[in-house]
Amino acid sequence: MIALPRTPAGRIALAIGLSLLVHAIMLFAPMIRLQPSEPPLPPLMAKLEPLPNVAAKPKPVKKPKPKPAAPEPAPAPSTPAEPQPVEAPPAEPAPSAAEAAAMPEAASAVVAAAPEENKPAHPLPKHAQLTFVATMPSGLEVAEARYRLDIADDRSYTLTGGANTTGLVRLFKSYEMIQRSSGTVTAQGLRPDAYSVTRNSGGSKDVSEAKFDWQTRSLTFSNGKETALPELAQDDVSYLYQLSQLPLAKGLVELHVVRNERLIRYELSVGEEEEIQTRLGKLRALPLRKVRAMGEEGLDIWLGLEYRLLPVKVRHFNRAGQVDAEMVIADIRVADE
């Protein structure tokens, strides 16, 4: 049985606190219920994946002490050292007709193999479901969030997310937000075509959409605004998965993300490997931290080095630089078929 404050001031303070809790959750926890017909996915086990070529700080190397110069070696016997006349290597025989016919195929095979080198070291799984626990700075768990990625055989994808609030937040605040991203998977990763977010609060419903036109390189919002579409732009859901497809070796990742009917530019600084505590145990993770100016909101994201560089922790900061809330991975399930 939950004891509620008896004084009006106490009840008002509780309502304000609960409102702030929900606001923090909504920063990155879309609220939908995943369809019960979705097939269950097997859990992803920890595996030493190929690490990205991250620009890590080099370890200091001790300079070797100078050694005394070694005496010059005695000259070898003159007979073996005497240069002998060397015959020119025989000329390569002309290729036969069959060999000549096969040469273009070999060359094309080399060319075909080149794009494989440009593929990300951590390709996205065809199906993935990530479950997070959302907490406040005090450690209070307030929600469980889930994200679901499905990639079809034609390389089209759909990405949704869902969360259910827990405890007092569920009792005192009714709020729902539904996010959906769809598009195509290319050699560079996710390329959104459409993004939508639906908000239900207090009986009112608000829907906003964004359309990505890659042919004309234009981004159109449902409020009528239009802007240029940068290369590899993402939406507020897809960018979490797209991070594993980016070149992290540069040490600084630039990303344009659609959020709240705006296109926001992120600069994420790639840090050094850390160890984080989760319900899955201690995980090796690669931190990415948003470079922010004074008065801007902050964002930290950790990618699992043993889990295909999928996101395993997300932390949000308010404009004062204080932690609003964070999500930590609780379960990872994937299927490649």
XYZ file of C-alpha atoms in Angstrom:
337
model
C 0.000 0.000 0.000
C 1.457 3.356 -1.080
C 1.326 6.137 1.503
C 0.342 9.437 -0.128
C 1.102 12.876 1.301
C -1.698 14.234 3.471
C -1.108 17.950 3.018
C -2.010 19.833 -0.197
C 1.585 21.040 -0.515
C 2.845 17.475 -0.273
C 0.431 16.277 -2.943
C 1.422 19.124 -5.245
C 5.113 18.323 -4.746
C 4.431 14.661 -5.535
C 2.542 15.579 -8.712
C 5.374 17.829 -9.865
C 7.923 15.132 -9.151
C 5.942 12.530 -11.079
C 5.552 14.925 -13.988
C 9.312 15.408 -14.081
C 9.821 11.645 -14.015
C 7.601 11.144 -17.031
C 9.257 14.026 -18.868
C 12.646 12.429 -18.334
C 11.415 9.051 -19.555
C 9.956 10.605 -22.690
C 13.362 11.960 -23.637
C 14.229 8.604 -25.135
C 11.582 6.027 -24.188
C 8.804 5.732 -26.808
C 5.698 4.139 -25.319
C 4.020 1.433 -27.403
C 3.187 -2.202 -26.922
C 4.930 -4.528 -29.348
C 2.623 -6.839 -31.266
C 2.143 -10.182 -29.479
C 2.386 -11.977 -32.856
C 6.063 -11.098 -33.221
C 8.220 -14.242 -33.222
C 10.448 -14.677 -30.170
C 14.122 -14.044 -30.771
C 17.017 -15.967 -29.222
C 19.198 -14.072 -26.726
C 22.467 -12.703 -28.093
C 25.393 -14.225 -26.251
C 28.527 -12.277 -25.449
C 31.197 -12.737 -28.100
C 34.530 -11.117 -28.761
C 33.575 -9.223 -31.891
C 36.127 -7.517 -34.157
C 36.809 -4.230 -32.450
C 36.409 -1.000 -34.406
C 39.525 0.881 -35.360
C 38.967 3.464 -32.663
C 41.437 6.298 -32.390
C 42.764 5.277 -28.990
C 45.465 7.143 -27.181
C 48.816 5.441 -27.725
C 50.483 4.041 -24.661
C 53.785 5.685 -23.695
C 56.743 3.736 -24.983
C 59.975 3.694 -23.049
C 62.897 4.806 -25.101
C 65.566 2.087 -25.242
C 68.884 2.942 -23.781
C 71.539 3.573 -26.429
C 73.782 0.608 -26.926
C 77.469 0.876 -27.723
C 78.141 0.654 -31.408
C 78.872 -2.890 -32.415
C 82.186 -3.519 -34.164
C 81.936 -3.790 -37.883
C 81.696 -7.404 -38.985
C 84.739 -8.922 -40.494
C 84.593 -9.169 -44.238
C 83.300 -12.478 -45.472
C 85.530 -14.731 -47.548
C 86.021 -13.322 -50.946
C 84.909 -16.404 -52.819
C 81.278 -16.577 -51.614
C 80.927 -12.807 -51.717
C 82.145 -12.628 -55.294
C 79.172 -11.588 -57.370
C 78.202 -14.220 -59.834
C 76.633 -13.491 -63.166
C 72.893 -13.960 -62.893
C 70.883 -14.935 -65.853
C 67.818 -12.873 -66.578
C 64.627 -14.620 -65.497
C 62.823 -16.319 -68.315
C 60.106 -14.243 -69.848
C 56.604 -15.023 -68.748
C 55.028 -17.355 -71.254
C 52.169 -15.912 -73.185
C 48.851 -16.934 -71.677
C 46.923 -19.581 -73.452
C 43.530 -18.866 -74.907
C 41.836 -20.392 -71.866
C 43.990 -18.370 -69.465
C 43.340 -15.187 -71.407
C 39.611 -15.815 -71.250
C 39.805 -16.345 -67.482
C 41.800 -13.179 -66.759
C 38.840 -10.744 -67.002
C 36.922 -12.944 -64.564
C 39.790 -12.819 -62.072
C 40.020 -9.057 -62.384
C 36.300 -8.691 -61.873
C 36.532 -10.934 -58.815
C 39.063 -8.563 -57.265
C 36.851 -5.599 -58.030
C 33.850 -7.406 -56.584
C 35.769 -8.194 -53.421
C 36.681 -4.553 -52.840
C 33.237 -3.466 -51.612
C 33.358 -6.225 -48.996
C 36.216 -4.368 -47.333
C 34.021 -1.292 -47.042
C 31.272 -3.154 -45.227
C 30.927 -2.453 -41.498
C 32.692 -4.919 -39.228
C 29.421 -5.286 -37.313
C 26.582 -5.798 -39.829
C 23.106 -5.208 -38.489
C 21.129 -8.354 -37.632
C 17.945 -9.032 -39.588
C 15.957 -8.977 -36.361
C 16.917 -7.415 -33.049
C 15.066 -6.584 -29.859
C 16.731 -4.516 -27.148
C 15.169 -4.182 -23.694
C 16.274 -1.352 -21.414
C 15.490 -0.361 -17.841
C 14.972 3.390 -17.432
C 16.066 4.894 -14.117
C 16.328 8.291 -12.492
C 19.571 9.680 -10.997
C 18.437 8.352 -7.612
C 18.417 4.829 -9.030
C 14.607 4.581 -9.047
C 13.400 2.372 -11.909
C 10.531 4.083 -13.698
C 10.074 2.229 -16.995
C 11.090 -0.657 -19.198
C 11.764 0.247 -22.831
C 11.998 -2.022 -25.861
C 13.217 -1.378 -29.399
C 12.542 -3.748 -32.283
C 14.399 -3.791 -35.632
C 13.283 -5.979 -38.553
C 15.094 -6.117 -41.909
C 13.274 -7.826 -44.790
C 14.829 -9.804 -47.629
C 14.488 -6.801 -49.956
C 16.671 -4.791 -47.513
C 13.780 -2.636 -46.315
C 13.557 -2.134 -42.562
C 11.059 -1.157 -39.899
C 12.063 0.056 -36.455
C 9.731 0.622 -33.524
C 10.156 1.123 -29.827
C 8.070 0.679 -26.740
C 8.059 1.293 -23.012
C 5.751 0.704 -20.098
C 5.994 2.968 -17.090
C 6.108 1.366 -13.668
C 5.175 2.275 -10.089
C 3.748 5.680 -9.216
C 4.317 7.116 -12.681
C 1.850 4.670 -14.189
C -0.728 5.481 -11.506
C -0.574 9.273 -11.730
C 0.408 10.146 -15.278
C -1.162 9.030 -18.552
C 1.166 9.577 -21.478
C 1.887 7.582 -24.596
C 4.314 8.179 -27.430
C 4.607 5.961 -30.492
C 7.632 6.186 -32.791
C 8.206 4.398 -36.067
C 11.029 4.527 -38.600
C 11.094 2.804 -41.988
C 13.486 2.824 -44.901
C 16.258 0.855 -46.579
C 19.484 -0.769 -45.434
C 22.383 0.298 -47.665
C 26.112 -0.382 -47.627
C 26.433 2.640 -45.300
C 23.731 1.442 -42.914
C 20.177 2.640 -42.298
C 18.638 5.142 -44.704
C 15.240 6.320 -43.382
C 12.445 7.170 -45.778
C 9.779 8.042 -43.222
C 9.606 8.772 -39.509
C 6.548 9.427 -37.374
C 5.823 10.118 -33.724
C 2.368 10.075 -32.125
C 1.800 11.560 -28.679
C -1.286 10.831 -26.576
C -1.656 12.853 -23.394
C -4.778 13.665 -21.414
C -7.111 12.662 -24.236
C -5.354 14.825 -26.841
C -3.443 13.347 -29.760
C -0.587 14.932 -31.665
C 1.062 13.412 -34.740
C 4.195 14.648 -36.496
C 5.967 13.118 -39.479
C 9.126 13.553 -41.499
C 9.704 12.443 -45.089
C 13.220 11.798 -46.394
C 13.530 12.399 -50.158
C 16.984 11.138 -51.087
C 16.591 11.912 -54.793
C 15.982 15.618 -54.289
C 17.936 15.654 -50.998
C 15.086 17.344 -49.166
C 13.557 16.697 -45.744
C 9.892 17.634 -45.294
C 8.014 17.877 -41.989
C 4.272 17.588 -41.435
C 4.170 21.204 -40.210
C 5.080 22.314 -43.747
C 8.731 23.115 -43.096
C 11.377 21.824 -45.472
C 15.156 21.700 -45.264
C 18.128 20.200 -47.069
C 18.771 16.524 -46.362
C 22.384 15.840 -45.325
C 24.197 12.634 -46.178
C 23.392 9.734 -43.803
C 20.785 11.754 -41.870
C 18.843 9.721 -39.296
C 15.723 9.992 -37.176
C 15.266 9.866 -33.411
C 15.059 6.056 -33.411
C 17.321 4.845 -36.218
C 20.430 6.711 -35.094
C 20.904 4.368 -32.127
C 21.417 1.464 -34.540
C 23.269 3.511 -37.152
C 26.135 4.287 -34.755
C 27.585 0.785 -35.235
C 27.833 1.434 -38.978
C 29.812 4.692 -38.747
C 33.615 5.089 -39.031
C 34.548 5.410 -35.372
C 38.282 5.526 -36.056
C 38.102 9.265 -36.670
C 37.479 9.854 -32.966
C 34.639 12.301 -33.712
C 31.346 11.250 -35.294
C 29.056 13.778 -36.975
C 25.389 12.885 -37.186
C 22.217 14.724 -38.228
C 19.092 13.538 -36.396
C 15.412 14.426 -36.901
C 13.830 15.234 -33.560
C 10.747 17.279 -32.647
C 10.254 18.410 -36.261
C 13.794 19.732 -36.408
C 17.064 18.520 -37.860
C 19.700 18.559 -35.115
C 23.411 18.167 -35.677
C 25.257 15.920 -33.226
C 28.984 15.722 -32.734
C 29.876 12.628 -30.729
C 33.346 12.194 -29.300
C 34.529 8.570 -29.276
C 36.102 7.656 -25.949
C 38.145 4.732 -24.709
C 36.764 1.368 -23.673
C 34.899 1.286 -20.364
C 33.254 -1.386 -18.237
C 29.620 -0.826 -17.285
C 27.320 -2.731 -14.934
C 24.054 -4.084 -16.361
C 21.536 -6.836 -15.701
C 23.575 -8.899 -18.158
C 26.618 -8.450 -15.929
C 29.654 -6.301 -16.579
C 29.965 -5.325 -20.232
C 32.828 -3.900 -22.230
C 31.512 -0.764 -23.872
C 32.652 2.053 -26.123
C 31.397 5.479 -24.947
C 30.268 8.216 -27.332
C 29.645 11.622 -25.775
C 27.878 14.525 -27.407
C 30.038 17.627 -27.716
C 27.793 20.350 -26.334
C 28.021 24.059 -25.806
C 26.990 25.808 -22.608
C 23.230 25.608 -22.128
C 22.723 22.684 -24.510
C 21.317 19.299 -23.604
C 23.820 16.461 -23.386
C 23.812 12.837 -24.457
C 26.082 9.869 -23.699
C 25.765 6.530 -25.496
C 27.650 3.304 -24.807
C 28.019 0.637 -27.531
C 28.523 -2.998 -26.528
C 31.936 -4.191 -27.722
C 30.857 -7.807 -27.223
C 27.386 -7.278 -28.693
C 27.939 -6.064 -32.277
C 28.278 -2.451 -31.139
C 24.559 -2.254 -30.375
C 23.613 0.431 -27.820
C 23.717 -0.855 -24.236
C 23.384 2.377 -22.266
C 21.986 5.865 -22.937
C 22.235 8.837 -20.575
C 20.593 12.248 -21.038
C 21.674 15.562 -19.496
C 19.568 18.687 -19.095
C 20.700 22.159 -20.119
C 22.346 22.662 -16.722
C 24.556 19.633 -17.341
C 22.786 17.444 -14.793
C 21.707 13.861 -15.487
C 17.984 13.652 -16.262
C 17.665 9.906 -16.683
C 19.356 6.925 -18.255
C 18.540 3.608 -19.872
C 20.642 0.493 -19.281
C 20.356 -2.715 -21.282
C 18.544 -5.624 -19.641
C 18.181 -8.063 -22.548
C 19.438 -8.409 -26.135
C 17.833 -10.787 -28.615
C 18.767 -11.124 -32.287
C 18.213 -13.393 -35.261
C 20.122 -13.311 -38.543
C 17.549 -15.304 -40.484
